[in-house]
Every structure is written in structure tokens, then in C-alpha cells.
Amino acid sequence: MNIHNITHNFVDRFPGDFSGDLHQRQTPGFLFTTVSAAHFENLELIAFNEKLSQEIGLGSLDYDLKFLAAQDLPKNIETYATAYAGHQFGNWAGQLGDGRAIYAGEIKNEKNQTSELQWKGVGATPYSRFADGRAVLRSSVREFLMSEAMYYLGVPTTRALSLVKTGEWVTRDIAYDGNPKQEQGATVLRVAESFLRFGHFELLAARKEVDTLQKLIDFAIENYFEEVDVNSETKNLDFFQAVADRTARMIIEWYRVGFVHGVMNTDNMSILGLTIDYGPYSMLDEYDLEFTPNTTDLPGRRYAYGKQGQIAHWNLLQLANALFPVIKNETALQEILEHYASDFWKLHDEMLCKKFGFDTLLKIDEPFFTTWQQMMQDLKLDHTLFFNTLTDLVLKENLDAKDFNNCFYHQPSVEDVARISDFIKNYQKRLNQNLISRPEIQQLMSQNNPKFILRNYLLYEAIQDLENGDNTKFNALWKALQTPYGNHDDALLAKRPQKYNMVYGCSQLSCSS
Ligand code: AMP
Ligand code: MG
């Protein structure tokens, strides 16, 4: 691995605390603190993403196990944790920061693209807020596999280079019910063009460090926003517009594939519009706009599936507040926010069009989508299986409601079947207004509706096996997620079995990681 080519642009550009002091504290005036990882004795490789290593310029001939767990690093690698702030569950939380993420710096590939590298779970930092800075195998597997799954689904996301067991035992009270357990420790080395969050900007605004705020915006524009001209007088406003656009696109993609993030706090919002921080997330099994996988999010369901567009808007409002000191134009900021709201549903409908195989969005589609959504919500049909069934049947002249029986999580009643029949009739009528042929419709649908999704119960089973030393299921999932739109064994495509309905880790999760 070319770890000697790692550079430190961010460290070179911004004020940092080089004391190396790991004590928990506020770090006013600084955007990062240099830190060192904990020492681990018995490393064990679970996964090395060779393709990604090659893509980002780290090379692929061999992997360096110690590097993958931040051990015995060469002198050229400066390790650091950044300070950021955020709104958590709607409330200002002040300084947060990388509590268990440590940066290695950046690496460049042949195309001059840079990627930041970050270990998650290799030790405490000044931002750990009395937690241990460790990650358990369970949560590391979930981050590794899901971030890669999102990449192959075509959703903007951070990625995962490796997964290594640290050999440590870590204590976690997974259900927060006073029953702590020892779990195996692990670390994911994750990769992104940048890990900058809304929270980094919020922190600088809250600390009134306006010069650094402007510097950070310029840094982001220069390095990550080719759509923004850093020499333009309106660069700051253009930057906000670009973040809003990217955020909307990301959330639309979440809706397309049926992803629920679970903790959309502003510190978990990437400024680049990448899906970041895979915690108590879930893919949708049965369709439910009210579904939140995160037990900490009950009973309010702030981060439920159907609220994600609205919450992103709220988070953008917090970012607008943070950028105000350098933009100073409330009307212009508000206009962007208003446009976000109206454009969002248009983008959403365009996305649904593709899922249904419609070539263009027609006026009649809005009521059609509303009726469809209400049916999905009332019948709680499996989101992915529903669209796969529709895609399979689209070449047939007469669709049969019974073909959808597999999408139910309960025994369908006569009324349920009648509802599907009505929907199919409308759908057939709408299809006939398409200009493209049925095979073209089917192709459009196949490209926009994944067949394989990484369901929580599949992860749960793979994690249980891995904790017992068997990596067969983990490897099968890792392979399957690389071709989500292709064909797979039926076993990998099955909806959540009933036995998992109430099992912790299958339909409900906590933030414990
Ligand atoms: P999250 O809700 O997972 O996004 O985490 C919110 C904040 O808590 C972030 O600043 C994390 O870095 C920090 N955090 C979460 N878990 C740990 C941990 N085990 N050790 C240290 N910091 C943590
Ligand atoms: Mg986080």
C-alpha cells in the first residue's frame, strides 16, 4: 500500500491543537487536535476492499494490516480528530467532534482525485465526551457493508476500505436497559472525498470564528464543489445552493432505494451530500412512512422514513443560520430554502416516474402517486418486492392482484386484493400513455429498482455468525451488494421472516455502537 503518499492538506490549512492531549475538552480557536490511536495486540482482518484501495491510489498489491488498524504508523502520517458541533434531535448540542473517528490524511489517485481516510473505533479523542472511542464488530460490519451497498446502489455515500477486529473486548449496553455485554471490538477504515459535515460550519459560527468559517467555505468550494466559482461575488450563497441541491439529490435517492438513516442530526449531514455515519439505519422492509429503525427516536419519530425530506430541509435551515455571518442576506437564503421545498417534490415525482417505468412526468401522475402511497401505507407492502413484482409483470397484458401476495407481511384480505386490482388497472392505463415500448419500460424499471437490498435481518444473521468466527454469510452479502440490480438466489431476496419481527437488530436498533 502506498501509505507514504498520504498528505495533510486540511491540517496544513487550518488552526489545530498539536499538543496531542487526549483529555476531553472544548477546543476554541482550533478545528482539529492531533491524536494517536490506542494500542491493539491481536488484529484480525475481516475484509479488505482491494478494488477501492486501487481506485483511490493506495495500491492493491498487498494490504498492511497494522495500517488498517492505525498501528505503528510511519512518521509522515499525522493523525487527527476534528471538532464539529450540531443539532441533535432538534436541539443545539454544542461542540461534538470526532469522538471515535481519527483521520489519516488524504491520498491522491492517478486522476488527481483526493480521498480522505478515517479510522472509526481506534480510540478516544478530546471529542469523545466520556465515551471510549471504540466501535464493536456489530456496528462496524453494519457500516462496512451498508456504505458499500449504497455505493453500488448508486447513492452518494462514504465508503469502506477495510474491516479489522482489534482483539479488544468492548462493553456495550445495546438496548440501553441496564444489561451491558462484552462485545468484540473492530475498526472500519472509511473513505470519502471529504468527511466535512454541516456541524463543522455550525461550530465555527457558534464560536464566532468568522474568518475560519470563510476559509472553510473556500476550502470546500476549491476542493469539492466544481459547480461553484470561488471567484464569484456570490460564492457563499452559491455554495449554500449547491449543498441544498446535493442534499435533496441524496434524500431522493434514499427514497428510491428505501433507506432510512435513523439519526439525521446536523452533525451526521455531509456537506458534500454523501450518506454518512451508518448507525441505527434500515432498509425498508414493509412500506411505512412512520417507520424509524432507531429506538432513541421513539416516540417522536423525528427521523422516520417519510420525514427525511422535511428534516433535511430543517437541517439546511440550521446550515443557513451558520453561514449567515458571511452571507448576511436573509432573503436570499430563505429563497433557496423555499425552492428546496418546492423542487424537492418535483424531483421526488421524477424519481417515482422511473421506478414505475414512465418516460415523462404527466399531470395525472401526482394523484396516481398519492393513491399508490396510501395503498402501500395501508397494506404495508414490501417496498422492494412490490417494484420487483411490477417490473416482472410489466410485459403481461393482464396483471393479476394475486401476483402481489408475496409482498404482504399479513394474510391479504378480500379488500386488500381488490385494492391492488384497482391499482393495477390504473397502472395499466397510465402505461398505455407512455411513448416507450414495454421492453424499454421494463429496462427503465430494472435500472431504478434494486433487487437485492441489504435488509437488517440479513445483516443480523451475518453478524451473529461472524461473532462466532464464521464469515460465510458476511462474504455472501459483500458479494451480493455489488450487483444490486442483478439476479440473486431467492434466499437473499426474501422479505423479513416472521420470526424476526420483534428481534432487536432486525427491525429496531439503538445508537449503541
Ligand atoms: P452519533 O449519534 O453516533 O452520530 O454520535 C454523536 C457523537 O458522539 C459524535 O461526536 C461521535 O463521535 C460521538 N460518539 C458516539 N459513540 C462514541 C464512542 N463510543 N466513543 C466516543 N465518541 C462517541
Ligand atoms: Mg455521528
Coordinates of C-alpha atoms and ligand atoms in Angstrom, one line a residue:
M1 CA 0.0 0.0 0.0
N2 CA 1.2 3.5 -0.9
I3 CA 0.7 4.9 2.6
H4 CA 3.8 7.1 2.2
N5 CA 1.9 9.2 -0.3
I6 CA -0.6 10.3 2.3
T7 CA -0.8 14.1 2.7
H8 CA -2.4 16.6 5.1
N9 CA -3.9 19.5 3.3
F10 CA -6.6 20.0 5.9
V11 CA -4.0 20.1 8.8
D12 CA -1.8 22.4 6.8
R13 CA -4.6 24.9 6.1
F14 CA -6.4 25.2 9.4
P15 CA -5.7 26.1 13.0
G16 CA -5.1 23.0 15.1
D17 CA -4.1 21.9 18.6
F18 CA -0.8 19.9 18.2
S19 CA -0.5 19.1 21.9
G20 CA -1.6 15.5 21.3
D21 CA -3.5 15.8 24.6
L22 CA -6.4 13.3 24.5
H23 CA -8.3 14.8 27.5
Q24 CA -11.8 15.6 26.8
R25 CA -12.2 19.4 26.4
Q26 CA -13.5 22.3 24.3
T27 CA -11.0 23.4 21.8
P28 CA -11.9 27.0 20.9
G29 CA -9.8 28.5 18.1
F30 CA -9.0 25.1 16.7
L31 CA -10.6 23.0 14.1
F32 CA -8.7 19.8 14.9
T33 CA -6.5 18.2 17.5
T34 CA -3.7 15.7 16.7
V35 CA -4.3 12.4 18.4
S36 CA -2.8 8.9 18.5
A37 CA -4.7 5.6 18.3
A38 CA -4.9 3.1 21.1
H39 CA -2.6 0.1 21.0
F40 CA -4.1 -3.2 19.9
E41 CA -2.4 -6.6 20.3
N42 CA -4.4 -9.1 18.2
L43 CA -5.5 -7.7 14.9
E44 CA -7.6 -9.9 12.6
L45 CA -8.5 -8.9 9.1
I46 CA -12.2 -9.5 8.2
A47 CA -12.3 -7.6 4.9
F48 CA -10.0 -5.6 2.7
N49 CA -11.6 -3.7 -0.2
E50 CA -8.9 -4.1 -2.8
K51 CA -10.9 -2.5 -5.6
L52 CA -11.4 0.6 -3.6
S53 CA -7.8 0.7 -2.5
Q54 CA -6.7 0.7 -6.1
E55 CA -9.3 3.3 -7.1
I56 CA -8.2 5.9 -4.5
G57 CA -4.5 5.4 -5.2
L58 CA -3.4 3.3 -2.2
G59 CA -2.5 0.4 -4.5
S60 CA -3.5 -3.1 -4.2
L61 CA -0.5 -5.5 -4.2
D62 CA -0.8 -6.2 -0.5
Y63 CA -2.5 -4.8 2.5
D64 CA -0.8 -3.6 5.6
L65 CA -2.8 -5.0 8.5
K66 CA -1.2 -2.6 11.0
F67 CA -2.1 0.4 8.9
L68 CA -5.7 -0.7 8.6
A69 CA -5.9 -0.5 12.4
A70 CA -3.8 2.6 12.8
Q71 CA -0.9 0.7 14.4
D72 CA 2.8 1.6 14.1
L73 CA 2.2 4.4 11.6
P74 CA 5.1 5.8 9.6
K75 CA 6.2 9.3 10.7
N76 CA 4.7 11.0 7.6
I77 CA 1.2 10.2 8.8
E78 CA -0.3 12.9 11.1
T79 CA -3.4 11.6 12.8
Y80 CA -6.0 14.0 14.0
A81 CA -9.7 14.4 15.1
T82 CA -11.8 17.4 14.0
A83 CA -14.1 19.5 16.1
Y84 CA -17.7 20.0 14.9
A85 CA -21.0 20.9 16.6
G86 CA -24.6 20.0 15.7
H87 CA -28.3 19.9 16.4
Q88 CA -29.3 16.6 17.8
F89 CA -33.0 15.6 17.7
G90 CA -33.8 19.3 17.1
N91 CA -31.7 20.7 19.9
W92 CA -28.4 22.6 19.8
A93 CA -25.8 20.2 21.3
G94 CA -22.7 22.5 21.2
Q95 CA -19.3 21.0 20.5
L96 CA -19.3 17.4 19.5
G97 CA -16.5 16.4 17.1
D98 CA -14.8 13.1 16.0
G99 CA -15.3 11.1 19.2
R100 CA -14.2 7.9 17.7
A101 CA -13.0 8.8 14.2
I102 CA -9.4 9.5 13.6
Y103 CA -8.1 10.9 10.3
A104 CA -5.0 9.6 8.5
G105 CA -5.0 12.4 6.0
E106 CA -5.6 12.4 2.2
I107 CA -4.5 10.2 -0.7
K108 CA -4.5 11.1 -4.4
N109 CA -5.1 8.8 -7.3
E110 CA -3.8 9.0 -10.9
K111 CA -6.7 11.2 -11.9
N112 CA -5.7 13.6 -9.2
Q113 CA -8.8 12.9 -7.2
T114 CA -8.3 13.0 -3.4
S115 CA -9.9 10.9 -0.7
E116 CA -9.8 11.4 3.0
L117 CA -9.1 8.3 5.1
Q118 CA -10.6 7.9 8.6
W119 CA -10.5 5.0 11.1
K120 CA -13.6 4.6 13.2
G121 CA -13.2 3.0 16.6
V122 CA -9.4 3.1 17.2
G123 CA -9.5 5.2 20.4
A124 CA -10.7 8.2 22.3
T125 CA -10.1 11.8 21.3
P126 CA -10.7 15.1 23.0
Y127 CA -14.2 14.9 21.5
S128 CA -15.2 11.5 22.9
R129 CA -17.3 13.1 25.7
F130 CA -16.6 10.4 28.3
A131 CA -17.2 7.5 25.8
D132 CA -14.4 5.1 24.9
G133 CA -13.8 5.9 21.2
R134 CA -14.2 2.2 20.3
A135 CA -16.5 0.5 17.9
V136 CA -17.9 -3.0 18.2
L137 CA -17.8 -5.7 15.5
R138 CA -21.6 -5.5 15.1
S139 CA -21.7 -1.8 14.2
S140 CA -18.5 -1.9 12.2
V141 CA -20.0 -4.7 10.0
R142 CA -23.1 -2.6 9.5
E143 CA -21.0 0.5 8.5
F144 CA -18.7 -1.5 6.2
L145 CA -21.4 -3.4 4.3
M146 CA -24.1 -0.7 4.1
S147 CA -21.8 2.1 2.9
E148 CA -20.6 -0.2 0.2
A149 CA -24.1 -1.3 -0.6
M150 CA -25.2 2.3 -1.0
Y151 CA -22.3 2.9 -3.4
Y152 CA -23.3 0.1 -5.7
L153 CA -26.9 1.2 -5.5
G154 CA -25.7 4.5 -6.9
V155 CA -26.4 6.5 -3.8
P156 CA -23.9 9.2 -2.8
T157 CA -22.0 7.8 0.2
T158 CA -18.8 7.5 2.2
R159 CA -17.1 4.1 1.5
A160 CA -15.3 1.4 3.4
L161 CA -11.7 0.2 2.8
S162 CA -11.3 -2.4 5.5
L163 CA -12.8 -4.1 8.5
V164 CA -10.4 -5.4 11.2
K165 CA -11.1 -6.9 14.6
T166 CA -9.0 -5.2 17.2
G167 CA -8.8 -8.1 19.6
E168 CA -10.2 -6.0 22.3
W169 CA -13.4 -6.6 24.2
V170 CA -15.7 -3.6 24.5
T171 CA -18.6 -3.1 26.9
R172 CA -21.9 -2.0 25.4
D173 CA -25.5 -1.8 26.8
I174 CA -27.1 -2.4 23.4
A175 CA -30.7 -1.9 24.4
Y176 CA -29.9 0.8 27.0
D177 CA -31.7 -1.3 29.6
G178 CA -29.0 -1.8 32.2
N179 CA -27.7 -5.1 30.7
P180 CA -24.2 -4.3 29.4
K181 CA -22.4 -7.0 27.5
Q182 CA -18.8 -7.6 26.3
E183 CA -18.6 -7.4 22.6
Q184 CA -15.7 -7.8 20.1
G185 CA -14.0 -4.5 19.1
A186 CA -13.4 -3.7 15.5
T187 CA -12.4 -0.8 13.2
V188 CA -13.5 0.3 9.8
L189 CA -11.1 2.4 7.7
R190 CA -13.5 4.6 5.8
V191 CA -13.0 6.7 2.8
A192 CA -14.7 9.9 1.4
E193 CA -13.8 12.8 -0.8
S194 CA -14.3 14.7 2.5
F195 CA -15.9 14.0 5.8
L196 CA -16.9 17.6 6.4
R197 CA -20.3 18.0 8.0
F198 CA -22.9 20.7 8.4
G199 CA -21.7 20.6 12.0
H200 CA -18.2 21.9 11.2
F201 CA -19.7 25.1 9.8
E202 CA -22.1 25.4 12.7
L203 CA -19.3 25.1 15.2
L204 CA -17.3 28.0 13.6
A205 CA -20.5 30.2 13.5
A206 CA -21.3 29.4 17.1
R207 CA -17.8 30.3 18.2
K208 CA -18.0 33.5 16.1
E209 CA -14.8 32.5 14.3
V210 CA -15.9 34.1 11.1
D211 CA -12.5 34.2 9.3
T212 CA -12.0 30.5 9.7
L213 CA -15.6 30.0 8.6
Q214 CA -14.9 31.8 5.4
K215 CA -11.7 29.8 5.0
L216 CA -13.5 26.6 5.4
I217 CA -16.1 27.5 2.8
D218 CA -13.4 28.5 0.4
F219 CA -11.6 25.2 1.1
A220 CA -14.7 23.2 0.4
I221 CA -15.5 25.1 -2.8
E222 CA -12.0 24.8 -4.1
N223 CA -11.7 21.1 -3.4
Y224 CA -15.2 19.6 -3.6
F225 CA -17.6 21.9 -5.4
E226 CA -16.7 22.3 -9.1
E227 CA -20.2 23.7 -9.7
V228 CA -19.3 26.8 -7.6
D229 CA -16.9 29.6 -8.7
V230 CA -14.7 30.5 -5.8
N231 CA -14.0 33.9 -7.5
S232 CA -17.7 34.9 -7.8
E233 CA -19.1 37.6 -5.6
T234 CA -21.9 35.3 -4.7
K235 CA -19.7 32.3 -3.9
N236 CA -21.0 31.8 -0.4
L237 CA -24.6 31.8 -1.4
D238 CA -23.8 29.6 -4.4
F239 CA -22.1 27.3 -2.0
F240 CA -25.3 27.0 0.1
Q241 CA -27.4 26.5 -3.0
A242 CA -25.0 23.7 -4.1
V243 CA -25.2 22.0 -0.7
A244 CA -29.0 22.2 -0.8
D245 CA -29.1 20.7 -4.3
R246 CA -26.8 17.8 -3.3
T247 CA -28.7 17.2 -0.1
A248 CA -32.0 17.0 -2.0
R249 CA -30.5 14.6 -4.5
M250 CA -29.2 12.3 -1.7
I251 CA -32.5 12.2 0.1
I252 CA -34.4 11.4 -3.2
E253 CA -32.0 8.5 -3.7
W254 CA -32.8 7.3 -0.1
Y255 CA -36.4 7.3 -1.1
R256 CA -35.8 5.5 -4.3
V257 CA -34.0 2.5 -2.7
G258 CA -35.9 2.7 0.6
F259 CA -33.2 3.8 3.0
V260 CA -33.9 5.2 6.5
H261 CA -30.9 6.8 8.1
G262 CA -32.2 6.9 11.6
V263 CA -30.1 9.8 13.1
M264 CA -30.2 12.8 10.8
N265 CA -28.7 15.2 13.3
T266 CA -26.8 18.0 11.6
D267 CA -23.5 16.5 12.7
N268 CA -24.4 13.5 10.6
M269 CA -25.1 15.5 7.5
S270 CA -22.2 15.6 5.0
I271 CA -21.6 19.0 3.4
L272 CA -20.9 17.1 0.2
G273 CA -24.3 15.4 0.2
L274 CA -22.9 12.0 1.0
T275 CA -24.7 9.4 3.2
I276 CA -22.5 9.3 6.3
D277 CA -22.4 7.7 9.7
Y278 CA -24.2 4.4 9.4
G279 CA -25.7 3.7 12.8
P280 CA -29.3 2.6 13.5
Y281 CA -30.3 2.7 9.8
S282 CA -32.5 0.3 8.0
M283 CA -33.7 -0.5 4.5
L284 CA -37.4 -0.6 4.3
D285 CA -39.0 -4.0 4.5
E286 CA -42.7 -3.2 4.7
Y287 CA -43.6 0.3 3.4
D288 CA -44.3 2.7 6.3
L289 CA -43.8 6.4 6.2
E290 CA -43.8 6.4 10.0
F291 CA -41.1 3.8 10.3
T292 CA -38.0 4.7 12.3
P293 CA -35.4 2.0 13.0
N294 CA -33.9 4.0 15.9
T295 CA -35.2 3.2 19.3
T296 CA -33.9 6.5 20.6
D297 CA -36.1 8.2 18.0
L298 CA -39.3 6.9 19.7
P299 CA -41.9 8.1 20.4
G300 CA -41.4 11.3 18.3
R301 CA -40.3 9.5 15.1
R302 CA -38.5 12.7 14.0
Y303 CA -36.3 10.6 11.7
A304 CA -38.9 8.4 10.2
Y305 CA -38.7 7.3 6.6
G306 CA -41.3 9.7 5.3
K307 CA -39.9 12.7 7.2
Q308 CA -36.4 12.6 5.8
G309 CA -37.1 15.2 3.1
Q310 CA -38.5 17.6 5.6
I311 CA -35.8 17.0 8.2
A312 CA -33.1 17.7 5.6
H313 CA -34.8 21.0 5.0
W314 CA -34.7 21.8 8.7
N315 CA -31.0 20.8 8.8
L316 CA -30.4 23.1 5.8
L317 CA -32.0 25.9 7.8
Q318 CA -29.5 25.3 10.6
L319 CA -26.7 25.5 8.0
A320 CA -28.2 28.7 6.6
N321 CA -28.0 30.2 10.1
A322 CA -24.4 29.1 10.4
L323 CA -23.5 30.7 7.0
F324 CA -25.4 33.9 7.7
P325 CA -22.4 35.7 9.2
V326 CA -20.6 35.5 5.9
I327 CA -23.7 35.8 3.6
K328 CA -25.7 38.4 5.6
N329 CA -28.6 38.2 3.2
E330 CA -31.6 36.6 4.9
T331 CA -33.9 37.0 1.9
A332 CA -31.6 35.1 -0.5
L333 CA -31.0 32.3 2.0
Q334 CA -34.7 32.0 2.5
E335 CA -35.4 31.9 -1.2
I336 CA -33.1 28.9 -1.6
L337 CA -34.8 27.1 1.3
E338 CA -38.2 27.8 -0.3
H339 CA -37.0 26.5 -3.6
Y340 CA -35.6 23.4 -2.0
A341 CA -39.1 22.6 -0.6
S342 CA -40.9 23.0 -4.0
D343 CA -38.2 21.4 -6.1
F344 CA -37.9 18.5 -3.8
W345 CA -41.3 17.1 -4.6
K346 CA -40.8 17.5 -8.3
L347 CA -37.5 15.6 -8.1
H348 CA -39.2 13.0 -6.0
D349 CA -42.0 12.6 -8.6
E350 CA -39.5 12.3 -11.4
M351 CA -37.7 9.6 -9.4
L352 CA -41.0 7.7 -8.9
C353 CA -41.7 8.0 -12.6
K354 CA -38.6 6.0 -13.3
K355 CA -39.5 3.4 -10.7
F356 CA -42.9 2.9 -12.4
G357 CA -41.4 3.0 -15.9
F358 CA -43.0 6.2 -17.0
D359 CA -41.0 8.1 -19.7
T360 CA -42.1 11.6 -18.6
L361 CA -43.9 13.1 -15.7
L362 CA -47.6 13.8 -16.6
K363 CA -50.1 15.9 -14.6
I364 CA -52.1 12.9 -13.7
D365 CA -49.1 11.3 -12.1
E366 CA -49.4 13.3 -8.8
P367 CA -52.8 11.8 -7.8
F368 CA -51.6 8.4 -9.1
F369 CA -48.6 8.5 -6.8
T370 CA -50.7 9.7 -3.9
T371 CA -53.1 6.8 -4.3
W372 CA -50.2 4.4 -4.6
Q373 CA -48.5 5.7 -1.5
Q374 CA -51.7 5.4 0.5
M375 CA -52.1 1.8 -0.7
M376 CA -48.6 1.0 0.3
Q377 CA -49.0 2.6 3.7
D378 CA -52.4 0.9 4.4
L379 CA -51.4 -2.5 3.2
K380 CA -47.8 -2.3 4.4
L381 CA -46.4 -4.0 1.3
D382 CA -42.7 -4.8 1.0
H383 CA -41.2 -1.8 -0.8
T384 CA -38.6 -3.6 -2.9
L385 CA -40.6 -6.7 -3.7
F386 CA -43.5 -4.6 -4.8
F387 CA -41.5 -2.9 -7.5
N388 CA -39.7 -6.1 -8.5
T389 CA -43.1 -7.8 -9.0
L390 CA -44.3 -4.9 -11.0
T391 CA -41.1 -5.0 -13.2
D392 CA -41.6 -8.7 -13.8
L393 CA -45.2 -8.3 -14.8
V394 CA -45.0 -5.3 -17.0
L395 CA -44.7 -7.3 -20.2
K396 CA -48.0 -9.1 -19.4
E397 CA -51.3 -7.8 -20.9
N398 CA -53.3 -8.7 -17.8
L399 CA -51.8 -8.3 -14.3
D400 CA -53.2 -10.4 -11.5
A401 CA -53.5 -9.0 -8.0
K402 CA -52.6 -12.4 -6.7
D403 CA -49.1 -12.0 -8.1
F404 CA -48.5 -9.5 -5.3
N405 CA -49.3 -11.9 -2.5
N406 CA -45.6 -12.3 -1.7
C407 CA -45.4 -8.5 -0.9
F408 CA -47.6 -8.8 2.1
Y409 CA -46.5 -9.3 5.7
H410 CA -50.0 -10.4 6.7
Q411 CA -52.6 -12.7 5.1
P412 CA -54.2 -10.4 2.4
S413 CA -58.0 -9.9 2.9
V414 CA -60.5 -9.7 0.0
E415 CA -60.4 -5.9 0.4
D416 CA -56.6 -5.8 0.2
V417 CA -56.7 -7.8 -3.1
A418 CA -59.4 -5.6 -4.5
R419 CA -57.3 -2.5 -3.7
I420 CA -54.4 -4.0 -5.6
S421 CA -56.7 -4.9 -8.5
D422 CA -57.8 -1.2 -8.7
F423 CA -54.3 0.0 -8.6
I424 CA -53.2 -2.4 -11.4
K425 CA -56.0 -1.2 -13.6
N426 CA -54.9 2.4 -13.2
Y427 CA -51.3 1.5 -13.7
Q428 CA -52.1 -0.3 -17.0
K429 CA -54.0 2.7 -18.2
R430 CA -51.1 5.0 -17.3
L431 CA -48.5 2.7 -19.0
N432 CA -50.5 3.0 -22.2
Q433 CA -49.8 6.7 -22.3
N434 CA -46.1 6.0 -22.4
L435 CA -44.2 6.7 -25.7
I436 CA -41.6 4.0 -25.0
S437 CA -42.2 0.3 -25.6
R438 CA -42.9 -2.3 -22.9
P439 CA -39.4 -3.8 -23.1
E440 CA -38.0 -0.3 -22.7
I441 CA -40.3 0.3 -19.8
Q442 CA -39.0 -2.8 -18.2
Q443 CA -35.4 -1.8 -18.7
L444 CA -36.0 1.6 -17.1
M445 CA -37.7 -0.1 -14.1
S446 CA -34.8 -2.6 -13.7
Q447 CA -32.3 0.2 -13.6
N448 CA -34.2 2.1 -10.9
N449 CA -35.5 -0.7 -8.7
P450 CA -32.9 -2.7 -6.9
K451 CA -33.5 -6.5 -6.5
F452 CA -31.0 -7.1 -3.7
I453 CA -31.2 -4.8 -0.7
L454 CA -29.2 -5.2 2.5
R455 CA -32.0 -6.0 4.9
N456 CA -31.4 -5.7 8.6
Y457 CA -32.2 -9.3 9.2
L458 CA -29.6 -10.4 6.7
L459 CA -27.0 -8.2 8.5
Y460 CA -28.2 -9.6 11.8
E461 CA -27.6 -13.2 10.7
A462 CA -24.2 -12.4 9.2
I463 CA -23.1 -10.5 12.4
Q464 CA -24.2 -13.4 14.6
D465 CA -22.1 -15.8 12.5
L466 CA -19.2 -13.5 12.3
E467 CA -19.2 -13.1 16.1
N468 CA -18.8 -16.9 16.2
G469 CA -16.0 -16.9 13.7
D470 CA -17.9 -17.8 10.6
N471 CA -17.6 -15.3 7.8
T472 CA -19.6 -17.2 5.1
K473 CA -22.7 -15.0 5.3
F474 CA -20.7 -11.8 5.6
N475 CA -18.8 -12.6 2.4
A476 CA -22.0 -13.6 0.6
L477 CA -23.6 -10.3 1.4
W478 CA -20.5 -8.4 0.5
K479 CA -20.6 -10.1 -2.9
A480 CA -24.4 -9.7 -3.5
L481 CA -24.4 -6.0 -2.6
Q482 CA -22.0 -5.3 -5.6
T483 CA -24.8 -6.2 -8.1
P484 CA -28.0 -4.9 -6.5
Y485 CA -29.8 -4.7 -9.9
G486 CA -28.7 -8.2 -11.0
N487 CA -30.2 -11.6 -10.3
H488 CA -29.6 -13.4 -7.0
D489 CA -30.5 -16.6 -5.1
D490 CA -34.1 -16.4 -3.8
A491 CA -32.7 -16.7 -0.2
L492 CA -31.0 -13.3 -0.5
L493 CA -34.1 -11.7 -1.8
A494 CA -36.6 -12.9 0.8
K495 CA -38.6 -10.4 2.8
R496 CA -38.0 -10.4 6.6
P497 CA -39.1 -13.7 8.0
Q498 CA -41.8 -13.5 10.7
K499 CA -39.5 -14.9 13.4
Y500 CA -37.5 -11.6 13.2
N501 CA -40.5 -9.2 13.6
M502 CA -39.7 -8.2 17.1
V503 CA -36.0 -9.1 17.3
Y504 CA -33.6 -6.4 18.3
G505 CA -31.2 -5.7 15.5
C506 CA -33.8 -6.7 12.8
S507 CA -36.5 -4.1 12.9
Q508 CA -35.4 -1.9 15.8
L509 CA -31.9 -0.8 16.7
S510 CA -30.2 1.6 19.2
C511 CA -27.5 4.1 18.6
S512 CA -25.2 1.8 20.7
S513 CA -22.1 1.2 18.5
Ligands
AMP1 P1 -23.7 9.7 16.6 O1 -25.0 10.0 17.2 O2 -23.3 8.3 16.5 O3 -23.5 10.4 15.3 O4 -22.6 10.3 17.6 C1 -22.7 11.6 18.1 C2 -21.4 12.0 18.7 O5 -21.0 11.0 19.8 C3 -20.2 12.1 17.7 O6 -19.4 13.2 18.1 C4 -19.5 10.8 18.0 O7 -18.1 10.9 17.6 C5 -19.7 10.5 19.5 N1 -19.6 9.1 19.9 C6 -20.5 8.1 19.6 N2 -20.1 6.9 20.1 C7 -18.9 7.1 20.7 C8 -17.9 6.3 21.3 N3 -18.1 5.0 21.5 N4 -16.8 6.9 21.8 C9 -16.6 8.2 21.6 N5 -17.4 9.0 21.0 C10 -18.6 8.5 20.5
MG2 MG -22.1 10.8 14.0

